[in-house]
XYZ file of C-alpha atoms in Angstrom:
579
model
C 112.149 -55.619 -24.726
C 112.412 -54.162 -21.220
C 114.114 -51.079 -22.614
C 111.326 -50.686 -25.146
C 108.653 -50.909 -22.422
C 110.559 -48.426 -20.263
C 110.757 -45.919 -23.092
C 107.102 -46.349 -23.838
C 106.200 -45.835 -20.181
C 108.424 -42.788 -19.908
C 106.841 -41.372 -22.940
C 103.315 -41.865 -21.452
C 104.242 -40.348 -18.074
C 106.266 -37.506 -19.433
C 105.208 -34.276 -21.177
C 102.176 -34.575 -23.560
C 102.456 -35.200 -27.142
C 101.907 -32.501 -29.676
C 98.117 -32.294 -30.480
C 96.913 -33.795 -33.688
C 94.818 -31.628 -36.072
C 91.076 -31.542 -35.107
C 88.656 -33.508 -37.254
C 85.878 -31.779 -39.276
C 83.151 -33.473 -37.202
C 84.497 -31.874 -34.034
C 84.332 -28.409 -35.606
C 80.711 -28.837 -36.674
C 79.761 -30.094 -33.207
C 81.357 -27.053 -31.580
C 79.564 -24.695 -33.941
C 76.235 -26.432 -33.224
C 76.708 -26.043 -29.459
C 77.649 -22.373 -29.906
C 74.544 -21.556 -31.966
C 72.242 -23.424 -29.554
C 73.668 -21.401 -26.665
C 73.277 -18.162 -28.592
C 69.658 -18.973 -29.472
C 68.845 -19.847 -25.878
C 70.438 -16.617 -24.653
C 68.463 -14.544 -27.154
C 65.157 -16.080 -26.073
C 65.998 -15.779 -22.410
C 67.064 -12.136 -22.624
C 63.920 -11.228 -24.618
C 61.604 -12.528 -21.929
C 63.500 -11.932 -18.707
C 64.192 -8.545 -17.226
C 67.739 -8.262 -15.867
C 69.117 -6.538 -12.789
C 67.317 -8.686 -10.220
C 63.727 -8.418 -11.533
C 61.827 -11.728 -11.406
C 60.569 -13.569 -14.476
C 57.218 -12.195 -15.688
C 55.872 -13.387 -19.036
C 53.763 -10.777 -20.819
C 50.875 -11.691 -23.129
C 50.805 -9.351 -26.082
C 47.312 -9.003 -27.578
C 47.106 -9.649 -31.296
C 43.554 -8.258 -31.445
C 43.261 -5.028 -33.304
C 40.505 -2.497 -33.210
C 37.800 -2.683 -34.355
C 36.819 -6.322 -33.771
C 36.340 -6.947 -37.483
C 40.141 -6.716 -37.891
C 40.798 -9.313 -35.240
C 42.185 -12.041 -37.490
C 45.888 -11.904 -38.247
C 46.700 -11.350 -41.896
C 49.692 -13.671 -41.926
C 47.670 -16.776 -42.820
C 45.705 -17.190 -46.059
C 42.056 -16.390 -45.466
C 40.927 -19.897 -46.412
C 43.159 -21.385 -43.707
C 41.999 -19.252 -40.798
C 40.549 -21.216 -37.916
C 37.516 -19.475 -36.312
C 37.772 -21.657 -33.209
C 41.284 -20.311 -32.619
C 40.424 -16.704 -33.479
C 37.141 -16.663 -31.532
C 37.136 -19.545 -29.028
C 33.751 -18.519 -27.577
C 32.049 -18.264 -30.986
C 30.384 -21.518 -31.974
C 27.218 -23.132 -33.315
C 25.745 -24.944 -30.332
C 22.849 -26.714 -32.056
C 21.031 -26.877 -35.393
C 17.438 -28.073 -35.885
C 15.780 -28.607 -39.244
C 12.148 -27.445 -39.300
C 9.786 -27.937 -42.274
C 10.571 -24.518 -43.741
C 13.856 -23.377 -42.161
C 16.895 -24.393 -40.137
C 17.266 -22.945 -36.659
C 20.812 -22.452 -35.361
C 21.837 -21.579 -31.824
C 24.927 -19.390 -32.102
C 26.980 -18.805 -28.985
C 28.618 -15.425 -29.323
C 30.354 -13.173 -26.791
C 28.402 -9.927 -26.282
C 31.524 -7.870 -27.003
C 31.816 -9.335 -30.496
C 29.673 -7.451 -33.040
C 28.003 -9.729 -35.582
C 26.188 -7.938 -38.342
C 26.345 -9.652 -41.728
C 25.703 -13.352 -41.231
C 25.743 -15.823 -44.112
C 24.296 -19.351 -44.120
C 26.623 -21.946 -45.656
C 25.606 -25.375 -46.948
C 27.901 -28.377 -47.403
C 27.259 -31.643 -49.238
C 27.028 -34.889 -47.296
C 30.567 -35.948 -48.203
C 31.927 -34.349 -45.020
C 32.244 -36.468 -41.882
C 30.152 -34.587 -39.349
C 28.427 -35.637 -36.146
C 24.663 -34.915 -36.119
C 24.087 -31.741 -34.189
C 27.811 -31.242 -33.675
C 30.873 -29.855 -35.372
C 33.370 -31.513 -37.608
C 34.778 -31.333 -41.057
C 35.062 -27.720 -42.058
C 37.897 -28.260 -44.497
C 35.909 -27.977 -47.721
C 34.258 -25.135 -49.516
C 30.499 -24.593 -49.130
C 28.322 -25.742 -52.020
C 25.780 -22.979 -51.405
C 25.587 -19.761 -49.416
C 22.410 -17.790 -48.660
C 21.479 -14.880 -46.413
C 19.601 -15.864 -43.221
C 15.850 -15.438 -42.945
C 16.236 -13.643 -39.631
C 18.243 -13.524 -36.437
C 17.089 -12.523 -32.994
C 19.240 -10.529 -30.641
C 19.986 -12.185 -27.368
C 21.499 -11.201 -24.068
C 24.299 -13.321 -22.674
C 24.319 -16.175 -21.753
C 21.442 -16.997 -24.101
C 22.515 -17.921 -27.635
C 21.691 -15.933 -30.735
C 18.916 -17.591 -32.752
C 19.661 -17.607 -36.471
C 17.081 -18.860 -38.969
C 18.480 -20.051 -42.277
C 16.654 -21.205 -45.413
C 15.944 -24.930 -45.406
C 19.029 -26.965 -46.253
C 18.928 -29.438 -49.164
C 18.397 -33.029 -48.064
C 21.543 -34.551 -46.581
C 23.426 -31.260 -46.411
C 25.203 -29.864 -43.375
C 25.027 -26.204 -42.459
C 27.301 -23.547 -41.047
C 27.542 -19.803 -40.591
C 29.973 -17.172 -41.709
C 29.808 -14.452 -39.032
C 32.176 -12.195 -40.992
C 31.712 -12.862 -44.741
C 34.236 -10.179 -45.672
C 36.911 -12.180 -43.855
C 35.788 -15.606 -45.141
C 35.730 -16.798 -41.557
C 33.494 -19.888 -41.511
C 32.404 -21.833 -38.449
C 32.641 -25.657 -38.574
C 29.521 -27.137 -40.201
C 26.955 -29.161 -38.257
C 24.318 -31.632 -39.368
C 20.865 -30.442 -38.219
C 18.646 -32.544 -35.975
C 15.162 -33.369 -37.266
C 12.581 -31.318 -35.384
C 10.003 -34.144 -35.067
C 12.380 -36.627 -33.411
C 14.075 -34.678 -30.653
C 14.195 -33.943 -26.931
C 14.045 -30.165 -27.224
C 13.696 -28.681 -23.727
C 13.893 -29.663 -20.069
C 13.183 -28.193 -16.641
C 14.357 -29.157 -13.163
C 11.409 -29.176 -10.729
C 12.655 -28.394 -7.197
C 9.348 -29.436 -5.613
C 10.058 -33.164 -6.032
C 13.599 -33.035 -7.475
C 12.362 -34.440 -10.775
C 13.349 -33.453 -14.299
C 10.691 -32.721 -16.904
C 11.673 -33.428 -20.501
C 9.783 -32.079 -23.515
C 10.234 -34.333 -26.520
C 8.863 -35.035 -29.979
C 8.924 -38.465 -31.586
C 7.306 -40.641 -28.905
C 3.867 -40.313 -30.550
C 1.851 -40.436 -27.320
C -1.915 -39.903 -27.188
C -2.984 -36.249 -26.844
C -5.111 -36.386 -23.684
C -4.184 -39.634 -21.927
C -1.464 -40.847 -19.617
C 0.887 -43.418 -21.127
C 2.669 -46.252 -19.364
C 5.834 -44.702 -17.870
C 7.547 -48.100 -17.562
C 7.983 -48.139 -21.337
C 10.572 -45.359 -21.117
C 13.603 -44.207 -19.198
C 15.480 -40.928 -19.086
C 19.124 -40.609 -20.147
C 21.508 -38.004 -18.706
C 25.006 -37.227 -19.965
C 27.321 -34.686 -21.566
C 28.081 -36.826 -24.619
C 25.505 -39.309 -25.885
C 28.140 -40.894 -28.130
C 29.928 -42.278 -25.046
C 27.421 -44.717 -23.487
C 29.795 -45.665 -20.667
C 29.351 -42.222 -19.121
C 25.547 -41.978 -19.360
C 23.148 -42.106 -16.410
C 19.642 -43.560 -16.565
C 16.622 -42.859 -14.388
C 13.038 -44.040 -14.090
C 10.177 -42.197 -15.760
C 7.465 -41.082 -13.323
C 4.834 -39.988 -15.860
C 4.528 -39.831 -19.632
C 1.868 -37.819 -21.440
C 1.736 -35.965 -24.749
C 5.238 -34.504 -25.209
C 5.889 -34.222 -21.455
C 8.029 -36.791 -19.634
C 8.698 -36.459 -15.908
C 11.577 -38.543 -14.561
C 13.707 -38.928 -11.459
C 16.864 -36.857 -11.368
C 20.027 -38.953 -10.784
C 21.737 -38.247 -7.469
C 24.965 -36.943 -8.985
C 23.072 -34.563 -11.295
C 20.948 -33.410 -8.380
C 24.035 -32.804 -6.243
C 25.642 -30.754 -8.992
C 22.444 -28.722 -9.312
C 22.277 -28.039 -5.593
C 25.887 -26.900 -5.542
C 25.131 -24.482 -8.377
C 28.224 -25.504 -10.315
C 27.904 -22.859 -12.991
C 31.328 -23.461 -14.517
C 29.873 -26.248 -16.629
C 26.604 -26.486 -18.509
C 23.985 -28.940 -17.206
C 24.028 -32.383 -18.822
C 21.893 -33.219 -21.795
C 18.787 -35.238 -21.045
C 16.746 -37.401 -23.373
C 14.192 -40.217 -23.391
C 14.812 -43.824 -24.368
C 12.097 -46.304 -25.232
C 12.374 -49.830 -23.862
C 11.732 -53.210 -25.355
C 11.840 -54.346 -28.945
C 12.856 -51.643 -31.375
C 14.050 -49.355 -28.582
C 15.555 -46.003 -29.478
C 16.976 -42.944 -27.788
C 15.829 -39.554 -28.983
C 18.563 -37.109 -30.022
C 18.666 -34.218 -27.582
C 19.419 -30.528 -27.342
C 17.696 -30.311 -23.935
C 19.637 -29.209 -20.871
C 17.513 -28.844 -17.717
C 17.021 -25.221 -16.776
C 16.406 -24.136 -13.222
C 13.198 -22.350 -12.356
C 13.730 -20.096 -9.393
C 10.915 -19.894 -6.871
C 10.461 -17.625 -3.852
C 11.497 -19.196 -0.580
C 8.211 -18.189 1.062
C 5.502 -20.257 -0.613
C 2.756 -19.265 1.794
C 1.874 -16.102 -0.137
C 2.284 -15.542 -3.852
C 3.511 -12.236 -5.284
C 0.639 -11.979 -7.754
C -3.016 -12.866 -7.564
C -3.512 -13.071 -11.341
C -1.040 -13.758 -14.157
C -1.446 -14.569 -17.830
C 0.512 -16.912 -20.060
C 0.358 -16.812 -23.850
C 2.241 -18.042 -26.902
C 2.618 -15.733 -29.886
C 4.071 -15.562 -33.345
C 4.170 -12.120 -35.025
C 1.522 -10.599 -32.764
C 3.529 -7.615 -31.535
C 1.077 -5.057 -32.922
C -1.708 -6.395 -30.671
C 0.246 -6.552 -27.414
C -0.208 -2.927 -26.342
C -4.016 -3.054 -26.337
C -4.108 -6.543 -24.810
C -1.741 -5.734 -21.935
C -3.135 -2.245 -21.266
C -6.671 -3.620 -20.929
C -5.840 -6.645 -18.795
C -3.667 -4.536 -16.516
C -6.662 -2.302 -15.893
C -8.930 -5.185 -14.876
C -6.371 -6.772 -12.516
C -3.763 -8.884 -14.325
C -0.389 -8.306 -12.673
C 2.137 -10.312 -14.671
C 2.514 -11.652 -18.227
C 4.568 -14.608 -19.443
C 4.947 -14.306 -23.220
C 6.316 -17.304 -25.092
C 7.732 -16.096 -28.384
C 7.300 -18.769 -31.061
C 9.670 -17.526 -33.793
C 8.402 -13.971 -34.191
C 10.235 -11.634 -36.540
C 8.090 -8.516 -36.117
C 10.098 -6.673 -33.463
C 8.280 -8.155 -30.473
C 11.377 -7.830 -28.268
C 11.396 -4.049 -28.686
C 7.632 -3.814 -28.055
C 7.879 -5.809 -24.836
C 10.892 -3.812 -23.692
C 9.038 -0.562 -24.349
C 5.955 -1.706 -22.422
C 7.993 -3.001 -19.511
C 10.200 0.076 -19.218
C 7.774 2.902 -19.982
C 4.697 1.668 -18.141
C 6.214 -0.612 -15.510
C 4.297 -3.668 -16.680
C 5.714 -6.924 -15.332
C 6.297 -8.707 -18.650
C 8.813 -11.428 -19.383
C 9.547 -12.798 -22.836
C 10.663 -16.392 -23.126
C 12.054 -17.571 -26.437
C 10.252 -20.788 -27.405
C 11.324 -21.653 -30.967
C 9.812 -25.144 -31.042
C 6.985 -25.338 -33.584
C 3.619 -26.957 -32.833
C 4.396 -27.323 -29.128
C 1.812 -25.104 -27.465
C 0.821 -27.714 -24.889
C 4.442 -28.256 -23.855
C 5.013 -24.503 -23.752
C 2.008 -23.980 -21.483
C 3.215 -26.765 -19.174
C 6.595 -25.023 -19.061
C 4.896 -21.718 -18.278
C 2.774 -23.263 -15.522
C 5.974 -24.394 -13.805
C 7.528 -20.936 -14.118
C 4.423 -19.190 -12.793
C 3.744 -21.626 -9.948
C 6.012 -19.934 -7.434
C 4.786 -16.412 -8.189
C 1.102 -16.532 -9.161
C -1.975 -17.767 -7.334
C -3.984 -17.945 -10.576
C -2.804 -18.112 -14.189
C -4.948 -17.524 -17.265
C -3.972 -19.293 -20.494
C -5.363 -17.118 -23.266
C -4.288 -15.783 -26.667
C -3.621 -12.151 -27.546
C -6.913 -11.958 -29.472
C -8.846 -13.051 -26.351
C -9.997 -10.583 -23.701
C -11.495 -11.383 -20.307
C -14.761 -9.480 -19.890
C -16.849 -9.105 -16.717
C -20.349 -8.006 -17.848
C -21.699 -7.675 -14.308
C -19.015 -5.091 -13.471
C -17.653 -7.421 -10.773
C -13.944 -6.937 -10.253
C -11.639 -9.738 -11.366
C -9.904 -9.584 -7.996
C -13.199 -10.288 -6.218
C -13.988 -13.233 -8.483
C -10.618 -14.822 -7.813
C -10.742 -14.138 -4.076
C -14.090 -15.883 -3.899
C -12.644 -19.093 -5.341
C -9.310 -18.779 -3.547
C -11.230 -19.410 -0.335
C -12.327 -22.783 -1.749
C -9.185 -24.947 -1.751
C -10.784 -27.719 -3.830
C -11.313 -25.410 -6.822
C -8.356 -25.615 -9.192
C -9.725 -24.254 -12.472
C -12.176 -21.618 -13.681
C -13.474 -22.527 -17.135
C -14.635 -19.461 -19.003
C -16.794 -19.516 -22.137
C -15.504 -17.886 -25.334
C -17.661 -15.743 -27.639
C -16.223 -15.688 -31.181
C -16.440 -12.295 -32.904
C -16.462 -11.785 -36.667
C -15.202 -9.017 -39.007
C -18.304 -6.964 -38.062
C -18.622 -5.530 -41.571
C -15.056 -4.222 -41.682
C -12.634 -4.588 -44.582
C -9.572 -3.002 -42.979
C -7.898 -3.230 -39.565
C -9.732 -0.957 -37.085
C -7.435 1.810 -35.918
C -9.302 2.026 -32.609
C -8.361 -1.566 -31.685
C -10.152 -4.888 -31.667
C -12.327 -4.297 -28.584
C -13.921 -1.194 -30.109
C -13.671 -2.224 -33.743
C -15.428 -5.616 -33.653
C -18.928 -5.766 -32.157
C -20.710 -8.658 -33.879
C -20.306 -12.283 -32.790
C -21.647 -15.803 -33.017
C -24.595 -16.562 -30.755
C -23.268 -19.726 -29.094
C -19.848 -19.965 -27.429
C -17.513 -22.300 -29.301
C -15.328 -23.478 -26.421
C -13.826 -22.356 -23.109
C -10.458 -21.192 -21.850
C -9.151 -21.604 -18.327
C -7.772 -19.756 -15.360
C -5.955 -22.317 -13.236
C -4.347 -22.558 -9.837
C -0.848 -23.891 -10.693
C -0.602 -25.780 -7.416
C -3.677 -27.812 -8.417
C -2.297 -29.199 -11.684
C -1.778 -32.894 -12.251
C 1.962 -33.773 -12.086
C 1.750 -35.027 -15.687
C 0.899 -31.437 -16.769
C -1.509 -32.748 -19.431
C -3.309 -29.847 -21.082
C -5.428 -29.376 -24.180
C -6.931 -26.233 -25.679
C -5.779 -24.104 -22.756
C -7.100 -26.213 -19.888
C -5.208 -28.676 -17.688
C -5.873 -31.961 -15.954
C -6.080 -31.445 -12.194
C -4.752 -33.352 -9.209
C -7.000 -35.915 -7.579
C -9.541 -34.198 -5.370
C -9.425 -30.888 -7.265
C -12.398 -29.651 -9.285
C -13.129 -27.136 -12.004
C -15.943 -24.589 -12.054
C -17.825 -23.411 -15.143
C -18.060 -19.660 -14.829
C -21.441 -18.017 -15.210
C -21.458 -16.054 -18.475
C -23.098 -13.174 -16.664
C -20.043 -12.926 -14.393
C -17.102 -13.554 -16.729
C -16.638 -14.485 -20.382
C -13.890 -14.210 -22.975
C -14.355 -12.071 -26.057
C -12.424 -13.976 -28.698
C -11.771 -11.803 -31.750
C -11.159 -14.886 -33.828
C -12.437 -13.883 -37.249
C -10.969 -10.447 -37.850
C -10.555 -8.670 -41.176
C -9.046 -10.915 -43.828
C -5.648 -9.211 -43.723
C -5.244 -10.439 -40.136
C -7.131 -13.712 -40.321
C -5.189 -15.113 -43.294
C -2.054 -15.256 -41.141
C -3.613 -18.259 -39.376
C -2.933 -20.282 -42.513
C 0.812 -20.151 -41.920
C 0.922 -22.617 -39.027
C -1.022 -23.446 -35.886
C 0.929 -23.500 -32.635
C -1.015 -26.347 -31.018
C 0.504 -29.822 -31.298
C -2.670 -31.810 -31.922
C -4.520 -29.310 -34.128
C -4.211 -29.620 -37.891
C -2.862 -26.624 -39.763
C -5.446 -24.684 -41.736
C -4.059 -25.730 -45.096
C -4.081 -29.461 -44.233
C -6.881 -31.612 -45.601
C -7.609 -32.971 -42.135
C -10.436 -32.365 -39.635
C -11.907 -29.771 -41.962
C -15.142 -29.637 -39.951
C -13.410 -29.022 -36.603
C -14.301 -26.038 -34.429
C -10.690 -24.986 -34.844
C -11.494 -24.195 -38.471
C -13.467 -21.354 -39.979
C -16.841 -22.882 -40.913
C -17.185 -23.228 -44.682
C -13.765 -21.739 -45.418
C -11.863 -24.880 -46.414
C -8.084 -25.105 -46.545
C -7.123 -22.356 -48.981
C -6.129 -18.827 -47.996
C -8.558 -17.270 -50.459
C -10.820 -14.501 -49.161
C -14.535 -15.266 -49.641
C -16.498 -12.363 -51.185
C -18.781 -12.135 -48.145
C -16.051 -12.376 -45.507
C -16.807 -8.961 -43.839
C -20.380 -10.052 -43.087
C -19.649 -13.557 -41.841
C -19.915 -14.787 -38.222
C -22.324 -12.040 -37.265
C -25.375 -13.309 -35.373
C -25.511 -11.092 -32.267
C -24.573 -7.452 -31.812
C -22.510 -7.191 -28.637
C -21.080 -3.789 -27.770
C -20.724 -4.354 -24.032
C -16.932 -4.416 -23.881
C -16.648 -1.658 -26.485
C -18.785 0.672 -24.385
C -16.789 -0.110 -21.230
C -13.492 0.580 -23.007
C -14.706 3.903 -24.416
C -15.958 4.967 -21.004
C -12.825 4.003 -19.090
C -9.968 4.598 -21.532
C -10.986 7.438 -23.867
C -9.678 10.937 -23.268
C -12.551 13.081 -21.901
C -11.519 16.033 -24.070
C -10.612 14.364 -27.349
C -12.402 11.016 -27.049
C -9.247 9.324 -28.305
C -8.039 6.007 -26.937
C -4.474 5.608 -25.609
């Protein structure tokens, strides 16, 4: 036994045994390690420069030129993801109006978008209201858009699509030839929505404009019935902030701004959009309005002691571009210095007209896109806030209304007279309504010269207000505002200043009023409601059918005062032609 152990030990301590043949598993493992090393070396040597140069990854652009060829052709067209191809191209919001769907399309200015297509999806897709989702199916319907308005960055492109079938979601195809479709969204309902908001630096409050609260048109409501909601995602209640409502009237809610939101605003953190803000009702049956409103900042001059302009004008228009030249030229001559034009879904080239007037004649005109229908009162409140830091007086008139001073007193002198009376906050000016004056076609010489016959009695008044004197609730109706306590209005003498309102023009122009009224609390012409109101044409009814005697209607007094002044001041002395 001892000999056997000694031999075994000698064998273990002596020279090694002859190697046994390798197993097949060992060979495969060695090959696997070899290929892994080779693959690693290939990747490393393709990205690292040798001979001592440091590692520098290089991004190779896959974008081709032109931009329409930007999508790689390796994937099937139906599988291409627009969010990956164009990360800054997206539908921000969609709102369903009675006759169209309005989409806010965020698009980089360097990306040309020419042939848009509206896409409609059935309700089977799982999509968040007002947000993206789904996108995997094929559209059930595709139609060309009604219109789209150009926009300068960072403002979104406004695209108007035909009304979607009930329950459908909507999307856009920015490049139909490439079948590149954006994720569909479910539109918000226009009459139940917080649609705009403004941060007021005077008292650090936030003003929210909202439909769906159904408040009385001219009265203050109880603010304790509501609260404001701030947040970036209303579907995550844990991260929402609430604040008290300070005043509630019409579609205008003023609320306290939460401290964290206020701090972010003061720091001007522009790397992230402001939070959404909405209004929540309290008590039984409470609800929170859906929102697309992010508070915008209104910049005001640091020196508030003296305003830049003595007289400004604010108006809201839809497809009135052809009348702007005469309206602005005249009011500039009598002393208006700045114009705030709220564009309510025009598609008649108004942007180009305003740009031409501002650039060629140096008129101080700003266009503000205001796509919200039947929100004139809210729009005027918004404009009053914008004008407050720049204008001592602001007139709220339409583009068919012209201030006229029969006594030849200068507008500047009239305003200076009342500027010296700090308790006067509003100048109410009577409106004379002019008729077709026997005409059957649009006067080529303009409305001031073309229409010279009017009604005898003024129908209503319009106002020139001191923005600083307005009630914090910003209640307004038919172009005049409620004033702060202690402020008064003055009824202007008609011998000093009136408004020529060319309300009943030739039928070709007048019939456009039947499309839709801009005022919130005024019935549309075609509605069987308040037919006898002064906002209607007496005896016309609700149908856009021209009466046989239309050219001779509304003619009780011949009034050529403004016409004569215009011909004397504006006509060329050699040719007699107007500019």
